[in-house]
Amino acid sequence: MASGSFQAPQAPIFTGENYQIWSVKMKSYLKALSLWNVVESGKEPAPLPENPTMHQIKVYEEEAARKDRALTCIYSALSDAIFTSIMDCDTPKKAWDKLQSEFEGNERVKVVKLLNLKRRFEMLRMGDNESVRDYSNKVMEIVNQVRLLGEKFEDYKVVEKILISLPDKFESKISAIEESCDLKKLTIAECWRKPQVYGVAISNTR
C-alpha cells in the first residue's frame, strides 16, 4: 500500500511525443501509487463465492477499485487527442498495451529500432572541428534512446567508445586516461571529472 503521507505529483502528460520517456515516468508514477502491478498483470479480481463474507466483499471491492484507479490515472495522463484513441479500453492493461503498440511498436519493431541505434553508435566518429562536449552529447543521445527501449548499456562501453573514437591528435591524453583509470569501473560522470579529460576538452576548443 502507498504511504498515507505520500502526495503523488501530477501525472506526466503524454501528447504523442517521446513515448519512451513518458512511459518510464508514468510507470514510476503508478508504482508510487501501488497501481503498476494492476496494469502489468491485467488480472481481474477473483469472483466472489456464493454467500461471501464481509471480508471477501471488502477485498473484492478494493481490488476492483484499484483497477478503476489505475485506468483513471492513465486516462488523466493523456492529452484529449491521445485519449480518444484508447477510450474504448475498459482495463488499464488494455489501455497501456494499446499505447505501447501504437507509439513504441511491437517486439519486432523494437528490435529493428535497437539494431539501427546500435549501428549508429558503432559508426559514430568525432569530427576534427567538433568539440568533445558536442560529440559526447551526440553519443549519449543514442545511448539514452537504447536504454529507454529497455536495453542495458554499461557506462564503460560509452567511455570506451568516446575514447577510441577521438581523433589521433588526442592519442597521448587518451593513453594517460587508460593508464591511470580502470575503464571497466569508470562511470561516464567520473570520466568527465578526470583532469586528463578536461585537458582533451580544453585543447579541442582552442
mmCIF file of C-alpha atoms in Angstrom:
data_model
loop_
_atom_site.group_PDB
_atom_site.id
_atom_site.type_symbol
_atom_site.label_atom_id
_atom_site.label_comp_id
_atom_site.label_asym_id
_atom_site.label_seq_id
_atom_site.Cartn_x
_atom_site.Cartn_y
_atom_site.Cartn_z
ATOM 1 C CA MET A 1 0.000 0.000 0.000
ATOM 2 C CA ALA A 2 1.176 3.524 -0.712
ATOM 3 C CA SER A 3 2.081 5.581 2.350
ATOM 4 C CA GLY A 4 -0.798 7.702 3.618
ATOM 5 C CA SER A 5 1.535 10.719 3.864
ATOM 6 C CA PHE A 6 2.727 10.426 0.284
ATOM 7 C CA GLN A 7 1.361 13.081 -2.030
ATOM 8 C CA ALA A 8 1.820 11.999 -5.641
ATOM 9 C CA PRO A 9 2.747 14.757 -8.089
ATOM 10 C CA GLN A 10 0.599 15.393 -11.107
ATOM 11 C CA ALA A 11 0.771 12.581 -13.645
ATOM 12 C CA PRO A 12 3.080 13.209 -16.632
ATOM 13 C CA ILE A 13 1.016 14.152 -19.687
ATOM 14 C CA PHE A 14 1.537 12.279 -22.963
ATOM 15 C CA THR A 15 0.802 14.303 -26.093
ATOM 16 C CA GLY A 16 2.107 11.867 -28.666
ATOM 17 C CA GLU A 17 5.804 12.789 -28.482
ATOM 18 C CA ASN A 18 8.651 10.982 -26.684
ATOM 19 C CA TYR A 19 6.610 7.934 -25.707
ATOM 20 C CA GLN A 20 9.565 6.064 -24.180
ATOM 21 C CA ILE A 21 10.322 8.900 -21.746
ATOM 22 C CA TRP A 22 6.663 9.274 -20.811
ATOM 23 C CA SER A 23 6.242 5.523 -20.233
ATOM 24 C CA VAL A 24 9.186 5.427 -17.804
ATOM 25 C CA LYS A 25 7.786 8.401 -15.863
ATOM 26 C CA MET A 26 4.255 7.017 -15.905
ATOM 27 C CA LYS A 27 5.358 3.579 -14.731
ATOM 28 C CA SER A 28 7.173 5.188 -11.793
ATOM 29 C CA TYR A 29 4.083 7.288 -11.031
ATOM 30 C CA LEU A 30 1.848 4.207 -10.951
ATOM 31 C CA LYS A 31 4.359 2.306 -8.794
ATOM 32 C CA ALA A 32 4.344 5.152 -6.279
ATOM 33 C CA LEU A 33 0.583 4.697 -6.001
ATOM 34 C CA SER A 34 0.913 0.885 -5.747
ATOM 35 C CA LEU A 35 -1.039 0.525 -9.004
ATOM 36 C CA TRP A 36 1.556 -0.658 -11.527
ATOM 37 C CA ASN A 37 1.052 -4.353 -10.700
ATOM 38 C CA VAL A 38 -2.620 -3.936 -11.621
ATOM 39 C CA VAL A 39 -1.624 -2.590 -15.043
ATOM 40 C CA GLU A 40 1.167 -5.108 -15.618
ATOM 41 C CA SER A 41 -0.708 -8.274 -14.637
ATOM 42 C CA GLY A 42 -4.075 -7.396 -16.127
ATOM 43 C CA LYS A 43 -5.670 -9.831 -13.652
ATOM 44 C CA GLU A 44 -9.301 -9.332 -12.799
ATOM 45 C CA PRO A 45 -10.425 -9.558 -9.164
ATOM 46 C CA ALA A 46 -11.303 -13.119 -8.206
ATOM 47 C CA PRO A 47 -15.076 -13.618 -8.466
ATOM 48 C CA LEU A 48 -16.969 -13.688 -5.235
ATOM 49 C CA PRO A 49 -18.130 -17.114 -3.991
ATOM 50 C CA GLU A 50 -21.706 -17.813 -3.102
ATOM 51 C CA ASN A 51 -22.686 -16.254 0.197
ATOM 52 C CA PRO A 52 -19.462 -14.229 0.515
ATOM 53 C CA THR A 53 -18.307 -12.949 3.856
ATOM 54 C CA MET A 54 -18.000 -9.238 4.546
ATOM 55 C CA HIS A 55 -14.224 -9.592 4.375
ATOM 56 C CA GLN A 56 -14.405 -11.236 0.931
ATOM 57 C CA ILE A 57 -16.701 -8.495 -0.318
ATOM 58 C CA LYS A 58 -14.345 -5.832 1.019
ATOM 59 C CA VAL A 59 -11.286 -7.432 -0.659
ATOM 60 C CA TYR A 60 -13.174 -7.768 -3.951
ATOM 61 C CA GLU A 61 -14.292 -4.134 -3.893
ATOM 62 C CA GLU A 62 -10.768 -2.936 -3.054
ATOM 63 C CA GLU A 63 -9.255 -4.885 -5.950
ATOM 64 C CA ALA A 64 -11.926 -3.596 -8.348
ATOM 65 C CA ALA A 65 -11.339 -0.052 -7.136
ATOM 66 C CA ARG A 66 -7.562 -0.369 -7.710
ATOM 67 C CA LYS A 67 -8.206 -1.378 -11.313
ATOM 68 C CA ASP A 68 -10.503 1.621 -11.789
ATOM 69 C CA ARG A 69 -7.965 3.968 -10.187
ATOM 70 C CA ALA A 70 -5.181 2.682 -12.442
ATOM 71 C CA LEU A 71 -7.319 3.219 -15.547
ATOM 72 C CA THR A 72 -8.270 6.711 -14.359
ATOM 73 C CA CYS A 73 -4.590 7.564 -13.819
ATOM 74 C CA ILE A 74 -3.755 6.525 -17.382
ATOM 75 C CA TYR A 75 -6.728 8.432 -18.792
ATOM 76 C CA SER A 76 -5.755 11.581 -16.896
ATOM 77 C CA ALA A 77 -2.153 11.366 -18.164
ATOM 78 C CA LEU A 78 -3.175 11.684 -21.828
ATOM 79 C CA SER A 79 -3.976 14.683 -23.955
ATOM 80 C CA ASP A 80 -7.504 14.691 -25.407
ATOM 81 C CA ALA A 81 -6.198 13.688 -28.839
ATOM 82 C CA ILE A 82 -4.418 10.618 -27.448
ATOM 83 C CA PHE A 83 -7.222 9.732 -25.033
ATOM 84 C CA THR A 84 -9.733 9.298 -27.855
ATOM 85 C CA SER A 85 -7.596 6.519 -29.321
ATOM 86 C CA ILE A 86 -7.827 4.354 -26.170
ATOM 87 C CA MET A 87 -11.101 5.447 -24.565
ATOM 88 C CA ASP A 88 -12.717 2.158 -25.627
ATOM 89 C CA CYS A 89 -10.228 0.221 -23.443
ATOM 90 C CA ASP A 90 -12.028 -0.872 -20.286
ATOM 91 C CA THR A 91 -8.995 -2.135 -18.326
ATOM 92 C CA PRO A 92 -5.695 -0.417 -17.504
ATOM 93 C CA LYS A 93 -3.679 -3.200 -19.155
ATOM 94 C CA LYS A 94 -5.600 -2.890 -22.426
ATOM 95 C CA ALA A 95 -5.066 0.873 -22.414
ATOM 96 C CA TRP A 96 -1.339 0.552 -21.632
ATOM 97 C CA ASP A 97 -0.765 -2.169 -24.231
ATOM 98 C CA LYS A 98 -2.593 -0.201 -26.923
ATOM 99 C CA LEU A 99 -0.480 2.889 -26.257
ATOM 100 C CA GLN A 100 2.680 0.798 -26.323
ATOM 101 C CA SER A 101 1.692 -0.900 -29.572
ATOM 102 C CA GLU A 102 0.819 2.376 -31.288
ATOM 103 C CA PHE A 103 3.721 4.525 -30.151
ATOM 104 C CA GLU A 104 6.545 2.062 -29.467
ATOM 105 C CA GLY A 105 5.626 -0.725 -31.860
ATOM 106 C CA ASN A 106 5.627 -4.476 -31.349
ATOM 107 C CA GLU A 107 8.664 -6.527 -30.363
ATOM 108 C CA ARG A 108 9.866 -6.838 -33.960
ATOM 109 C CA VAL A 109 9.742 -3.068 -34.461
ATOM 110 C CA LYS A 110 11.572 -2.582 -31.153
ATOM 111 C CA VAL A 111 14.346 -4.973 -32.223
ATOM 112 C CA VAL A 112 14.767 -3.103 -35.518
ATOM 113 C CA LYS A 113 14.990 0.236 -33.662
ATOM 114 C CA LEU A 114 17.642 -1.181 -31.335
ATOM 115 C CA LEU A 115 19.681 -2.540 -34.227
ATOM 116 C CA ASN A 116 19.593 0.814 -36.013
ATOM 117 C CA LEU A 117 20.616 2.660 -32.854
ATOM 118 C CA LYS A 118 23.487 0.244 -32.180
ATOM 119 C CA ARG A 119 24.653 0.628 -35.781
ATOM 120 C CA ARG A 120 24.636 4.414 -35.421
ATOM 121 C CA PHE A 121 26.556 4.091 -32.158
ATOM 122 C CA GLU A 122 29.256 1.910 -33.716
ATOM 123 C CA MET A 123 29.653 4.217 -36.739
ATOM 124 C CA LEU A 124 29.959 7.444 -34.730
ATOM 125 C CA ARG A 125 33.283 9.236 -35.027
ATOM 126 C CA MET A 126 34.281 12.627 -33.724
ATOM 127 C CA GLY A 127 34.976 15.251 -36.383
ATOM 128 C CA ASP A 128 38.213 17.244 -36.371
ATOM 129 C CA ASN A 129 36.349 20.501 -35.735
ATOM 130 C CA GLU A 130 33.843 19.032 -33.282
ATOM 131 C CA SER A 131 34.141 19.721 -29.544
ATOM 132 C CA VAL A 132 34.418 16.818 -27.140
ATOM 133 C CA ARG A 133 31.312 18.045 -25.303
ATOM 134 C CA ASP A 134 29.230 18.134 -28.502
ATOM 135 C CA TYR A 135 30.472 14.712 -29.522
ATOM 136 C CA SER A 136 29.784 13.162 -26.105
ATOM 137 C CA ASN A 137 26.262 14.644 -26.193
ATOM 138 C CA LYS A 138 25.723 13.000 -29.569
ATOM 139 C CA VAL A 139 26.884 9.659 -28.175
ATOM 140 C CA MET A 140 24.706 9.970 -25.076
ATOM 141 C CA GLU A 141 21.631 10.812 -27.152
ATOM 142 C CA ILE A 142 21.881 7.399 -28.818
ATOM 143 C CA VAL A 143 22.738 5.625 -25.556
ATOM 144 C CA ASN A 144 19.717 7.120 -23.807
ATOM 145 C CA GLN A 145 17.415 6.048 -26.640
ATOM 146 C CA VAL A 146 18.742 2.490 -26.334
ATOM 147 C CA ARG A 147 18.208 2.496 -22.566
ATOM 148 C CA LEU A 148 14.681 3.849 -22.942
ATOM 149 C CA LEU A 149 13.883 0.841 -25.119
ATOM 150 C CA GLY A 150 14.841 -1.407 -22.212
ATOM 151 C CA GLU A 151 18.320 -2.445 -23.366
ATOM 152 C CA LYS A 152 21.091 -2.380 -20.772
ATOM 153 C CA PHE A 153 24.016 -0.175 -21.819
ATOM 154 C CA GLU A 154 27.004 -0.198 -19.457
ATOM 155 C CA ASP A 155 28.832 3.074 -18.742
ATOM 156 C CA TYR A 156 32.217 1.556 -19.554
ATOM 157 C CA LYS A 157 31.098 0.856 -23.119
ATOM 158 C CA VAL A 158 30.239 4.518 -23.551
ATOM 159 C CA VAL A 159 33.555 5.646 -22.045
ATOM 160 C CA GLU A 160 35.480 3.281 -24.317
ATOM 161 C CA LYS A 161 33.512 4.448 -27.340
ATOM 162 C CA ILE A 162 34.307 8.098 -26.671
ATOM 163 C CA LEU A 163 37.994 7.406 -26.107
ATOM 164 C CA ILE A 164 38.556 5.163 -29.136
ATOM 165 C CA SER A 165 36.689 7.471 -31.496
ATOM 166 C CA LEU A 166 38.529 10.686 -30.628
ATOM 167 C CA PRO A 167 40.872 11.981 -33.368
ATOM 168 C CA ASP A 168 44.513 10.867 -33.382
ATOM 169 C CA LYS A 169 45.748 14.244 -32.061
ATOM 170 C CA PHE A 170 44.408 13.241 -28.624
ATOM 171 C CA GLU A 171 46.312 9.943 -28.501
ATOM 172 C CA SER A 172 48.717 10.941 -25.698
ATOM 173 C CA LYS A 173 45.898 12.222 -23.460
ATOM 174 C CA ILE A 174 43.823 9.104 -24.113
ATOM 175 C CA SER A 175 46.791 6.920 -23.165
ATOM 176 C CA ALA A 176 47.134 8.841 -19.894
ATOM 177 C CA ILE A 177 43.494 8.163 -19.058
ATOM 178 C CA GLU A 178 43.788 4.471 -19.927
ATOM 179 C CA GLU A 179 46.931 4.082 -17.791
ATOM 180 C CA SER A 180 45.519 5.880 -14.740
ATOM 181 C CA CYS A 181 41.966 4.501 -14.697
ATOM 182 C CA ASP A 182 40.170 1.171 -14.713
ATOM 183 C CA LEU A 183 37.817 1.756 -17.635
ATOM 184 C CA LYS A 184 35.570 -1.125 -16.552
ATOM 185 C CA LYS A 185 34.752 0.713 -13.312
ATOM 186 C CA LEU A 186 34.835 4.276 -14.594
ATOM 187 C CA THR A 187 31.402 5.891 -14.866
ATOM 188 C CA ILE A 188 30.667 8.489 -17.517
ATOM 189 C CA ALA A 189 30.368 11.239 -14.896
ATOM 190 C CA GLU A 190 33.668 10.220 -13.273
ATOM 191 C CA CYS A 191 35.349 10.137 -16.657
ATOM 192 C CA TRP A 192 34.473 13.753 -17.362
ATOM 193 C CA ARG A 193 35.773 14.816 -13.959
ATOM 194 C CA LYS A 194 39.229 13.441 -14.724
ATOM 195 C CA PRO A 195 41.877 16.163 -15.336
ATOM 196 C CA GLN A 196 43.043 14.331 -18.465
ATOM 197 C CA VAL A 197 39.575 14.563 -19.959
ATOM 198 C CA TYR A 198 39.294 18.231 -19.136
ATOM 199 C CA GLY A 199 42.608 18.615 -20.912
ATOM 200 C CA VAL A 200 41.158 16.969 -24.005
ATOM 201 C CA ALA A 201 38.076 19.185 -23.917
ATOM 202 C CA ILE A 202 40.101 22.386 -23.407
ATOM 203 C CA SER A 203 42.578 21.502 -26.128
ATOM 204 C CA ASN A 204 39.779 20.767 -28.551
ATOM 205 C CA THR A 205 38.125 24.161 -28.068
ATOM 206 C CA ARG A 206 41.251 26.117 -28.946
#
